PDB file of C-alpha atoms and ligand atoms in Angstrom:
ATOM      1  CA  UNK A 308     -39.629 -37.403  46.058  1.00 44.00           C
ATOM      2  CA  UNK A 309     -41.334 -34.457  44.384  1.00 47.00           C
ATOM      3  CA  UNK A 310     -43.409 -34.793  41.241  1.00 47.00           C
ATOM      4  CA  UNK A 311     -40.788 -33.157  39.109  1.00 45.00           C
ATOM      5  CA  UNK A 312     -38.149 -35.596  40.405  1.00 47.00           C
ATOM      6  CA  UNK A 313     -40.430 -38.412  39.397  1.00 48.00           C
ATOM      7  CA  UNK A 314     -40.593 -37.179  35.818  1.00 49.00           C
ATOM      8  CA  UNK A 315     -36.862 -36.504  35.720  1.00 46.00           C
ATOM      9  CA  UNK A 316     -36.314 -40.218  36.305  1.00 43.00           C
ATOM     10  CA  UNK A 317     -38.621 -41.220  33.493  1.00 47.00           C
ATOM     11  CA  UNK A 318     -36.687 -42.857  30.660  1.00 42.00           C
ATOM     12  CA  UNK A 319     -36.258 -40.438  27.784  1.00 41.00           C
ATOM     13  CA  UNK A 320     -38.240 -41.696  24.828  1.00 46.00           C
ATOM     14  CA  UNK A 321     -39.772 -40.051  21.811  1.00 44.00           C
ATOM     15  CA  UNK A 322     -42.920 -39.735  23.898  1.00 50.00           C
ATOM     16  CA  UNK A 323     -41.374 -37.534  26.546  1.00 47.00           C
ATOM     17  CA  UNK A 324     -38.871 -35.561  24.602  1.00 47.00           C
ATOM     18  CA  UNK A 325     -39.627 -33.026  21.933  1.00 47.00           C
ATOM     19  CA  UNK A 326     -37.862 -32.408  18.658  1.00 44.00           C
ATOM     20  CA  UNK A 327     -35.695 -29.793  20.366  1.00 44.00           C
ATOM     21  CA  UNK A 328     -34.205 -32.614  22.408  1.00 42.00           C
ATOM     22  CA  UNK A 329     -34.705 -31.248  25.929  1.00 42.00           C
ATOM     23  CA  UNK A 330     -35.020 -33.761  28.728  1.00 47.00           C
ATOM     24  CA  UNK A 331     -38.373 -33.486  30.383  1.00 44.00           C
ATOM     25  CA  UNK A 332     -38.547 -32.607  34.019  1.00 66.00           C
ATOM     26  CA  UNK A 333     -42.223 -31.908  34.600  1.00 89.00           C
ATOM     27  CA  UNK A 334     -45.448 -33.447  33.400  1.00 92.00           C
ATOM     28  CA  UNK A 335     -46.435 -30.133  31.814  1.00 93.00           C
ATOM     29  CA  UNK A 336     -43.260 -30.194  29.704  1.00 91.00           C
ATOM     30  CA  UNK A 337     -43.876 -33.805  28.678  1.00 91.00           C
ATOM     31  CA  UNK A 338     -47.440 -32.988  27.639  1.00 93.00           C
ATOM     32  CA  UNK A 339     -46.435 -29.808  25.813  1.00 94.00           C
ATOM     33  CA  UNK A 340     -43.806 -31.766  23.880  1.00 92.00           C
ATOM     34  CA  UNK A 341     -46.354 -34.413  22.899  1.00 93.00           C
ATOM     35  CA  UNK A 342     -48.848 -31.821  21.700  1.00 95.00           C
ATOM     36  CA  UNK A 343     -46.180 -29.991  19.691  1.00 95.00           C
ATOM     37  CA  UNK A 344     -45.046 -33.288  18.174  1.00 94.00           C
ATOM     38  CA  UNK A 345     -48.628 -33.995  17.070  1.00 95.00           C
ATOM     39  CA  UNK A 346     -49.292 -30.467  15.858  1.00 97.00           C
ATOM     40  CA  UNK A 347     -52.068 -30.274  18.466  1.00 97.00           C
ATOM     41  CA  UNK A 348     -53.022 -26.679  19.263  1.00 97.00           C
ATOM     42  CA  UNK A 349     -53.146 -25.895  22.984  1.00 98.00           C
ATOM     43  CA  UNK A 350     -54.358 -22.313  23.120  1.00 97.00           C
ATOM     44  CA  UNK A 351     -56.243 -21.095  26.196  1.00 97.00           C
ATOM     45  CA  UNK A 352     -59.580 -21.980  24.609  1.00 96.00           C
ATOM     46  CA  UNK A 353     -58.562 -25.441  23.363  1.00 97.00           C
ATOM     47  CA  UNK A 354     -59.604 -28.684  25.010  1.00 98.00           C
ATOM     48  CA  UNK A 355     -56.606 -30.931  25.694  1.00 98.00           C
ATOM     49  CA  UNK A 356     -58.351 -33.740  27.580  1.00 97.00           C
ATOM     50  CA  UNK A 357     -57.197 -36.332  24.998  1.00 97.00           C
ATOM     51  CA  UNK A 358     -53.660 -35.854  26.277  1.00 96.00           C
ATOM     52  CA  UNK A 359     -54.442 -36.328  29.963  1.00 96.00           C
ATOM     53  CA  UNK A 360     -54.725 -39.451  32.062  1.00 92.00           C
ATOM     54  CA  UNK A 361     -56.942 -39.512  35.106  1.00 86.00           C
ATOM     55  CA  UNK A 362     -54.218 -38.835  37.659  1.00 89.00           C
ATOM     56  CA  UNK A 363     -52.527 -36.128  35.573  1.00 93.00           C
ATOM     57  CA  UNK A 364     -54.707 -33.293  36.861  1.00 95.00           C
ATOM     58  CA  UNK A 365     -53.414 -33.802  40.401  1.00 95.00           C
ATOM     59  CA  UNK A 366     -49.821 -33.684  39.094  1.00 94.00           C
ATOM     60  CA  UNK A 367     -50.542 -30.549  37.092  1.00 96.00           C
ATOM     61  CA  UNK A 368     -52.052 -28.899  40.179  1.00 97.00           C
ATOM     62  CA  UNK A 369     -48.859 -29.712  42.113  1.00 96.00           C
ATOM     63  CA  UNK A 370     -46.690 -28.266  39.357  1.00 95.00           C
ATOM     64  CA  UNK A 371     -48.826 -25.156  38.938  1.00 97.00           C
ATOM     65  CA  UNK A 372     -48.742 -24.643  42.732  1.00 97.00           C
ATOM     66  CA  UNK A 373     -44.936 -24.383  42.602  1.00 96.00           C
ATOM     67  CA  UNK A 374     -45.175 -21.956  39.705  1.00 96.00           C
ATOM     68  CA  UNK A 375     -47.761 -19.788  41.482  1.00 97.00           C
ATOM     69  CA  UNK A 376     -45.512 -19.725  44.552  1.00 97.00           C
ATOM     70  CA  UNK A 377     -42.849 -18.170  42.345  1.00 97.00           C
ATOM     71  CA  UNK A 378     -45.337 -15.617  41.018  1.00 97.00           C
ATOM     72  CA  UNK A 379     -46.342 -14.610  44.567  1.00 98.00           C
ATOM     73  CA  UNK A 380     -42.668 -14.378  45.522  1.00 97.00           C
ATOM     74  CA  UNK A 381     -41.993 -12.183  42.491  1.00 97.00           C
ATOM     75  CA  UNK A 382     -44.885  -9.948  43.532  1.00 98.00           C
ATOM     76  CA  UNK A 383     -43.244  -9.662  46.997  1.00 98.00           C
ATOM     77  CA  UNK A 384     -46.256 -11.116  48.793  1.00 98.00           C
ATOM     78  CA  UNK A 385     -45.243 -12.799  52.053  1.00 97.00           C
ATOM     79  CA  UNK A 386     -46.797 -16.236  51.693  1.00 96.00           C
ATOM     80  CA  UNK A 387     -44.942 -17.505  54.776  1.00 95.00           C
ATOM     81  CA  UNK A 388     -46.457 -15.274  57.491  1.00 97.00           C
ATOM     82  CA  UNK A 389     -49.511 -13.660  55.837  1.00 97.00           C
ATOM     83  CA  UNK A 390     -52.248 -16.130  56.828  1.00 96.00           C
ATOM     84  CA  UNK A 391     -54.449 -15.115  53.877  1.00 97.00           C
ATOM     85  CA  UNK A 392     -51.675 -15.796  51.374  1.00 97.00           C
ATOM     86  CA  UNK A 393     -50.400 -19.061  52.834  1.00 95.00           C
ATOM     87  CA  UNK A 394     -52.397 -21.484  50.723  1.00 96.00           C
ATOM     88  CA  UNK A 395     -53.025 -19.120  47.831  1.00 98.00           C
ATOM     89  CA  UNK A 396     -50.638 -20.741  45.335  1.00 98.00           C
ATOM     90  CA  UNK A 397     -52.396 -24.099  45.672  1.00 98.00           C
ATOM     91  CA  UNK A 398     -55.840 -22.464  45.690  1.00 98.00           C
ATOM     92  CA  UNK A 399     -55.006 -20.715  42.419  1.00 98.00           C
ATOM     93  CA  UNK A 400     -53.613 -23.887  40.822  1.00 98.00           C
ATOM     94  CA  UNK A 401     -56.694 -25.862  41.818  1.00 98.00           C
ATOM     95  CA  UNK A 402     -59.075 -23.108  40.771  1.00 98.00           C
ATOM     96  CA  UNK A 403     -57.562 -22.886  37.277  1.00 98.00           C
ATOM     97  CA  UNK A 404     -57.528 -26.610  36.595  1.00 98.00           C
ATOM     98  CA  UNK A 405     -60.758 -27.741  38.269  1.00 97.00           C
ATOM     99  CA  UNK A 406     -62.931 -24.615  37.962  1.00 97.00           C
ATOM    100  CA  UNK A 407     -62.254 -21.558  35.792  1.00 97.00           C
ATOM    101  CA  UNK A 408     -60.391 -23.520  33.083  1.00 98.00           C
ATOM    102  CA  UNK A 409     -61.905 -26.962  33.662  1.00 97.00           C
ATOM    103  CA  UNK A 410     -63.293 -27.001  30.104  1.00 98.00           C
ATOM    104  CA  UNK A 411     -59.728 -27.401  28.821  1.00 98.00           C
ATOM    105  CA  UNK A 412     -58.976 -30.491  30.902  1.00 98.00           C
ATOM    106  CA  UNK A 413     -62.378 -32.266  30.960  1.00 97.00           C
ATOM    107  CA  UNK A 414     -63.759 -34.207  27.996  1.00 96.00           C
ATOM    108  CA  UNK A 415     -67.001 -33.006  26.389  1.00 96.00           C
ATOM    109  CA  UNK A 416     -70.122 -33.536  28.508  1.00 95.00           C
ATOM    110  CA  UNK A 417     -72.014 -36.648  27.614  1.00 91.00           C
ATOM    111  CA  UNK A 418     -75.007 -35.504  25.537  1.00 88.00           C
ATOM    112  CA  UNK A 419     -77.025 -38.560  24.644  1.00 87.00           C
ATOM    113  CA  UNK A 420     -79.003 -37.869  21.482  1.00 88.00           C
ATOM    114  CA  UNK A 421     -82.580 -39.009  20.936  1.00 88.00           C
ATOM    115  CA  UNK A 422     -83.821 -39.702  17.422  1.00 89.00           C
ATOM    116  CA  UNK A 423     -86.050 -37.027  15.922  1.00 88.00           C
ATOM    117  CA  UNK A 424     -86.899 -38.716  12.658  1.00 88.00           C
ATOM    118  CA  UNK A 425     -90.471 -39.989  13.041  1.00 88.00           C
ATOM    119  CA  UNK A 426     -93.464 -38.688  11.089  1.00 88.00           C
ATOM    120  CA  UNK A 427     -94.453 -36.279  13.869  1.00 88.00           C
ATOM    121  CA  UNK A 428     -90.895 -35.120  14.491  1.00 89.00           C
ATOM    122  CA  UNK A 429     -90.271 -31.680  15.968  1.00 90.00           C
ATOM    123  CA  UNK A 430     -89.331 -29.342  13.153  1.00 89.00           C
ATOM    124  CA  UNK A 431     -89.487 -26.016  14.915  1.00 92.00           C
ATOM    125  CA  UNK A 432     -86.959 -23.687  16.467  1.00 96.00           C
ATOM    126  CA  UNK A 433     -85.602 -24.330  19.917  1.00 95.00           C
ATOM    127  CA  UNK A 434     -84.048 -21.512  21.931  1.00 96.00           C
ATOM    128  CA  UNK A 435     -82.231 -22.183  25.191  1.00 96.00           C
ATOM    129  CA  UNK A 436     -80.937 -19.507  27.541  1.00 95.00           C
ATOM    130  CA  UNK A 437     -77.661 -20.465  29.240  1.00 96.00           C
ATOM    131  CA  UNK A 438     -75.992 -18.546  32.031  1.00 96.00           C
ATOM    132  CA  UNK A 439     -72.259 -18.577  31.518  1.00 97.00           C
ATOM    133  CA  UNK A 440     -69.116 -17.745  33.428  1.00 97.00           C
ATOM    134  CA  UNK A 441     -65.892 -17.503  31.502  1.00 97.00           C
ATOM    135  CA  UNK A 442     -62.500 -15.853  31.682  1.00 96.00           C
ATOM    136  CA  UNK A 443     -60.769 -13.655  29.117  1.00 95.00           C
ATOM    137  CA  UNK A 444     -57.521 -15.141  27.883  1.00 96.00           C
ATOM    138  CA  UNK A 445     -55.897 -11.688  27.663  1.00 95.00           C
ATOM    139  CA  UNK A 446     -56.179 -10.710  31.343  1.00 95.00           C
ATOM    140  CA  UNK A 447     -57.628 -13.789  33.095  1.00 97.00           C
ATOM    141  CA  UNK A 448     -60.494 -11.641  34.348  1.00 95.00           C
ATOM    142  CA  UNK A 449     -64.048 -12.952  34.679  1.00 95.00           C
ATOM    143  CA  UNK A 450     -66.458 -12.729  31.769  1.00 96.00           C
ATOM    144  CA  UNK A 451     -70.089 -13.318  32.747  1.00 96.00           C
ATOM    145  CA  UNK A 452     -73.486 -13.244  31.109  1.00 96.00           C
ATOM    146  CA  UNK A 453     -75.916 -15.255  29.054  1.00 96.00           C
ATOM    147  CA  UNK A 454     -75.949 -17.087  25.766  1.00 97.00           C
ATOM    148  CA  UNK A 455     -79.089 -17.760  23.758  1.00 97.00           C
ATOM    149  CA  UNK A 456     -78.637 -20.906  21.718  1.00 98.00           C
ATOM    150  CA  UNK A 457     -81.082 -21.516  18.879  1.00 98.00           C
ATOM    151  CA  UNK A 458     -81.350 -24.478  16.535  1.00 97.00           C
ATOM    152  CA  UNK A 459     -83.785 -25.819  14.001  1.00 96.00           C
ATOM    153  CA  UNK A 460     -84.157 -29.397  15.172  1.00 90.00           C
ATOM    154  CA  UNK A 461     -82.396 -31.924  12.908  1.00 88.00           C
ATOM    155  CA  UNK A 462     -82.470 -35.750  12.981  1.00 87.00           C
ATOM    156  CA  UNK A 463     -81.660 -35.943  16.670  1.00 89.00           C
ATOM    157  CA  UNK A 464     -82.378 -34.042  19.859  1.00 92.00           C
ATOM    158  CA  UNK A 465     -80.411 -33.732  23.065  1.00 94.00           C
ATOM    159  CA  UNK A 466     -81.677 -33.095  26.598  1.00 93.00           C
ATOM    160  CA  UNK A 467     -82.408 -29.418  27.271  1.00 93.00           C
ATOM    161  CA  UNK A 468     -79.835 -29.139  30.064  1.00 95.00           C
ATOM    162  CA  UNK A 469     -77.159 -30.398  27.668  1.00 96.00           C
ATOM    163  CA  UNK A 470     -77.174 -27.163  25.677  1.00 97.00           C
ATOM    164  CA  UNK A 471     -76.083 -25.310  28.787  1.00 97.00           C
ATOM    165  CA  UNK A 472     -73.629 -28.033  29.813  1.00 97.00           C
ATOM    166  CA  UNK A 473     -71.953 -27.859  26.403  1.00 98.00           C
ATOM    167  CA  UNK A 474     -71.898 -24.045  26.476  1.00 98.00           C
ATOM    168  CA  UNK A 475     -70.429 -24.055  30.001  1.00 98.00           C
ATOM    169  CA  UNK A 476     -67.803 -26.602  28.952  1.00 98.00           C
ATOM    170  CA  UNK A 477     -66.762 -24.216  26.137  1.00 98.00           C
ATOM    171  CA  UNK A 478     -66.861 -21.207  28.476  1.00 98.00           C
ATOM    172  CA  UNK A 479     -64.762 -22.702  31.275  1.00 98.00           C
ATOM    173  CA  UNK A 480     -61.519 -21.883  29.475  1.00 98.00           C
ATOM    174  CA  UNK A 481     -59.559 -18.789  28.643  1.00 97.00           C
ATOM    175  CA  UNK A 482     -61.548 -17.286  25.785  1.00 94.00           C
ATOM    176  CA  UNK A 483     -62.417 -14.231  23.796  1.00 95.00           C
ATOM    177  CA  UNK A 484     -66.154 -13.683  23.553  1.00 95.00           C
ATOM    178  CA  UNK A 485     -66.002 -13.835  19.755  1.00 96.00           C
ATOM    179  CA  UNK A 486     -64.198 -17.196  19.889  1.00 96.00           C
ATOM    180  CA  UNK A 487     -66.501 -18.522  22.578  1.00 97.00           C
ATOM    181  CA  UNK A 488     -69.561 -17.710  20.471  1.00 97.00           C
ATOM    182  CA  UNK A 489     -68.031 -19.711  17.582  1.00 97.00           C
ATOM    183  CA  UNK A 490     -66.985 -22.585  19.861  1.00 97.00           C
ATOM    184  CA  UNK A 491     -70.508 -22.953  21.276  1.00 98.00           C
ATOM    185  CA  UNK A 492     -72.100 -22.917  17.800  1.00 98.00           C
ATOM    186  CA  UNK A 493     -69.641 -25.573  16.588  1.00 97.00           C
ATOM    187  CA  UNK A 494     -70.067 -27.879  19.593  1.00 97.00           C
ATOM    188  CA  UNK A 495     -73.873 -27.587  19.570  1.00 96.00           C
ATOM    189  CA  UNK A 496     -73.765 -28.489  15.871  1.00 96.00           C
ATOM    190  CA  UNK A 497     -71.584 -31.488  16.656  1.00 94.00           C
ATOM    191  CA  UNK A 498     -73.866 -32.739  19.434  1.00 94.00           C
ATOM    192  CA  UNK A 499     -77.195 -32.210  17.628  1.00 93.00           C
ATOM    193  CA  UNK A 500     -76.273 -32.648  13.974  1.00 92.00           C
ATOM    194  CA  UNK A 501     -78.104 -29.360  13.328  1.00 94.00           C
ATOM    195  CA  UNK A 502     -76.790 -27.123  10.567  1.00 95.00           C
ATOM    196  CA  UNK A 503     -79.092 -24.225  11.346  1.00 97.00           C
ATOM    197  CA  UNK A 504     -77.742 -22.606  14.482  1.00 98.00           C
ATOM    198  CA  UNK A 505     -77.817 -19.204  16.118  1.00 98.00           C
ATOM    199  CA  UNK A 506     -75.818 -18.172  19.179  1.00 98.00           C
ATOM    200  CA  UNK A 507     -76.305 -14.715  20.667  1.00 98.00           C
ATOM    201  CA  UNK A 508     -74.336 -13.733  23.759  1.00 98.00           C
ATOM    202  CA  UNK A 509     -74.245 -10.726  26.048  1.00 96.00           C
ATOM    203  CA  UNK A 510     -71.446 -10.651  28.565  1.00 96.00           C
ATOM    204  CA  UNK A 511     -69.730  -8.253  30.917  1.00 93.00           C
ATOM    205  CA  UNK A 512     -65.938  -8.255  31.019  1.00 92.00           C
ATOM    206  CA  UNK A 513     -63.909  -7.947  34.201  1.00 91.00           C
ATOM    207  CA  UNK A 514     -60.953  -6.679  32.204  1.00 89.00           C
ATOM    208  CA  UNK A 515     -62.991  -3.603  31.249  1.00 89.00           C
ATOM    209  CA  UNK A 516     -64.512  -3.158  34.704  1.00 87.00           C
ATOM    210  CA  UNK A 517     -61.659  -3.845  37.154  1.00 86.00           C
ATOM    211  CA  UNK A 518     -58.834  -2.342  35.180  1.00 86.00           C
ATOM    212  CA  UNK A 519     -58.057  -0.474  31.954  1.00 84.00           C
ATOM    213  CA  UNK A 520     -61.039   1.625  30.993  1.00 79.00           C
ATOM    214  CA  UNK A 521     -62.732   0.866  34.390  1.00 82.00           C
ATOM    215  CA  UNK A 522     -66.125   1.042  32.737  1.00 76.00           C
ATOM    216  CA  UNK A 523     -69.008  -0.481  34.620  1.00 68.00           C
ATOM    217  CA  UNK A 524     -71.574  -2.620  32.831  1.00 65.00           C
ATOM    218  CA  UNK A 525     -69.373  -3.107  29.813  1.00 74.00           C
ATOM    219  CA  UNK A 526     -71.947  -5.195  28.005  1.00 88.00           C
ATOM    220  CA  UNK A 527     -70.630  -6.854  24.846  1.00 93.00           C
ATOM    221  CA  UNK A 528     -72.896  -8.611  22.365  1.00 95.00           C
ATOM    222  CA  UNK A 529     -71.829 -11.205  19.815  1.00 97.00           C
ATOM    223  CA  UNK A 530     -73.809 -13.277  17.336  1.00 98.00           C
ATOM    224  CA  UNK A 531     -72.945 -16.327  15.271  1.00 98.00           C
ATOM    225  CA  UNK A 532     -75.504 -17.504  12.689  1.00 98.00           C
ATOM    226  CA  UNK A 533     -75.262 -20.532  10.423  1.00 98.00           C
ATOM    227  CA  UNK A 534     -77.554 -22.149   7.846  1.00 97.00           C
ATOM    228  CA  UNK A 535     -81.069 -20.717   7.707  1.00 97.00           C
ATOM    229  CA  UNK A 536     -80.384 -18.415  10.670  1.00 98.00           C
ATOM    230  CA  UNK A 537     -77.992 -16.637   8.367  1.00 98.00           C
ATOM    231  CA  UNK A 538     -79.700 -16.994   5.002  1.00 98.00           C
ATOM    232  CA  UNK A 539     -83.393 -16.694   5.908  1.00 98.00           C
ATOM    233  CA  UNK A 540     -84.510 -13.328   7.349  1.00 98.00           C
ATOM    234  CA  UNK A 541     -87.666 -14.983   8.782  1.00 98.00           C
ATOM    235  CA  UNK A 542     -85.646 -17.515  10.806  1.00 98.00           C
ATOM    236  CA  UNK A 543     -83.290 -14.810  11.991  1.00 98.00           C
ATOM    237  CA  UNK A 544     -86.197 -12.631  13.091  1.00 98.00           C
ATOM    238  CA  UNK A 545     -87.882 -15.526  14.896  1.00 98.00           C
ATOM    239  CA  UNK A 546     -84.630 -16.188  16.784  1.00 98.00           C
ATOM    240  CA  UNK A 547     -84.278 -12.599  17.950  1.00 98.00           C
ATOM    241  CA  UNK A 548     -88.011 -12.357  18.751  1.00 97.00           C
ATOM    242  CA  UNK A 549     -87.574 -15.460  20.935  1.00 96.00           C
ATOM    243  CA  UNK A 550     -84.646 -13.817  22.700  1.00 96.00           C
ATOM    244  CA  UNK A 551     -86.729 -10.688  23.379  1.00 95.00           C
ATOM    245  CA  UNK A 552     -89.519 -12.860  24.794  1.00 93.00           C
ATOM    246  CA  UNK A 553     -87.013 -14.716  26.980  1.00 90.00           C
ATOM    247  CA  UNK A 554     -85.605 -11.437  28.238  1.00 89.00           C
ATOM    248  CA  UNK A 555     -89.076 -10.166  29.083  1.00 89.00           C
ATOM    249  CA  UNK A 556     -89.947 -13.251  31.077  1.00 84.00           C
ATOM    250  CA  UNK A 557     -86.537 -14.097  32.512  1.00 70.00           C
ATOM    251  CA  UNK A 558     -84.958 -10.728  33.197  1.00 59.00           C
ATOM    252  CA  UNK A 559     -81.448 -10.710  34.633  1.00 55.00           C
TER     253      UNK A 559
HETATM  254 ZN1   ZN B 663     -59.448  -9.108  28.868  1.00 53.96          ZN
END
């Protein structure tokens, strides 16, 4: 019995049928119907882990494998005798769900917060440099570079590696750099409780290098500033001075 047969035999309930009334035949259709029913957005840069059970990822990989087989067939690539193309459909399905888009299917990284509310609490700026790999949602081409994440410490602190883990979790989706910059600022704010946040990113885009304009080193810079990073020129300057120092001492 294939996976899609399994779901075909599922009783049709409100949970596995959408308002349009179609009978579900794959897990992906069931999950899409549930998200539509709830008004849950499922764009390429959205996390949908709340809708997935543990074993669902394996099912989705199986379903995406079948779909990628059809894509390869449509591209007239012989996946039966070309040894390099034999397992490609499954490799692609697995790569999307467990690697390049894993930030859609995995819940947020656990970022235990430590209190920062004593008399000698840290009140300064913290700037973390995070290396990121992402993928543009327009062309599914790699986007790579660094993000500098700055905060003015609030009532709690998180481990230094968590800044990068959170940024990577946001990046491992289909994104636009502008959106990604916003997503990182929002999630860092959520994890740290900080309202004063700066995120500066510089990334190269495969979609500008491998195709289209074919421009090498297509470096794109984006900045998101909130709270004092936005309103106080001194804080803003300190953030960018920190970035310059980081770039001097940790060149790419
Ligand atoms: Zn693109």
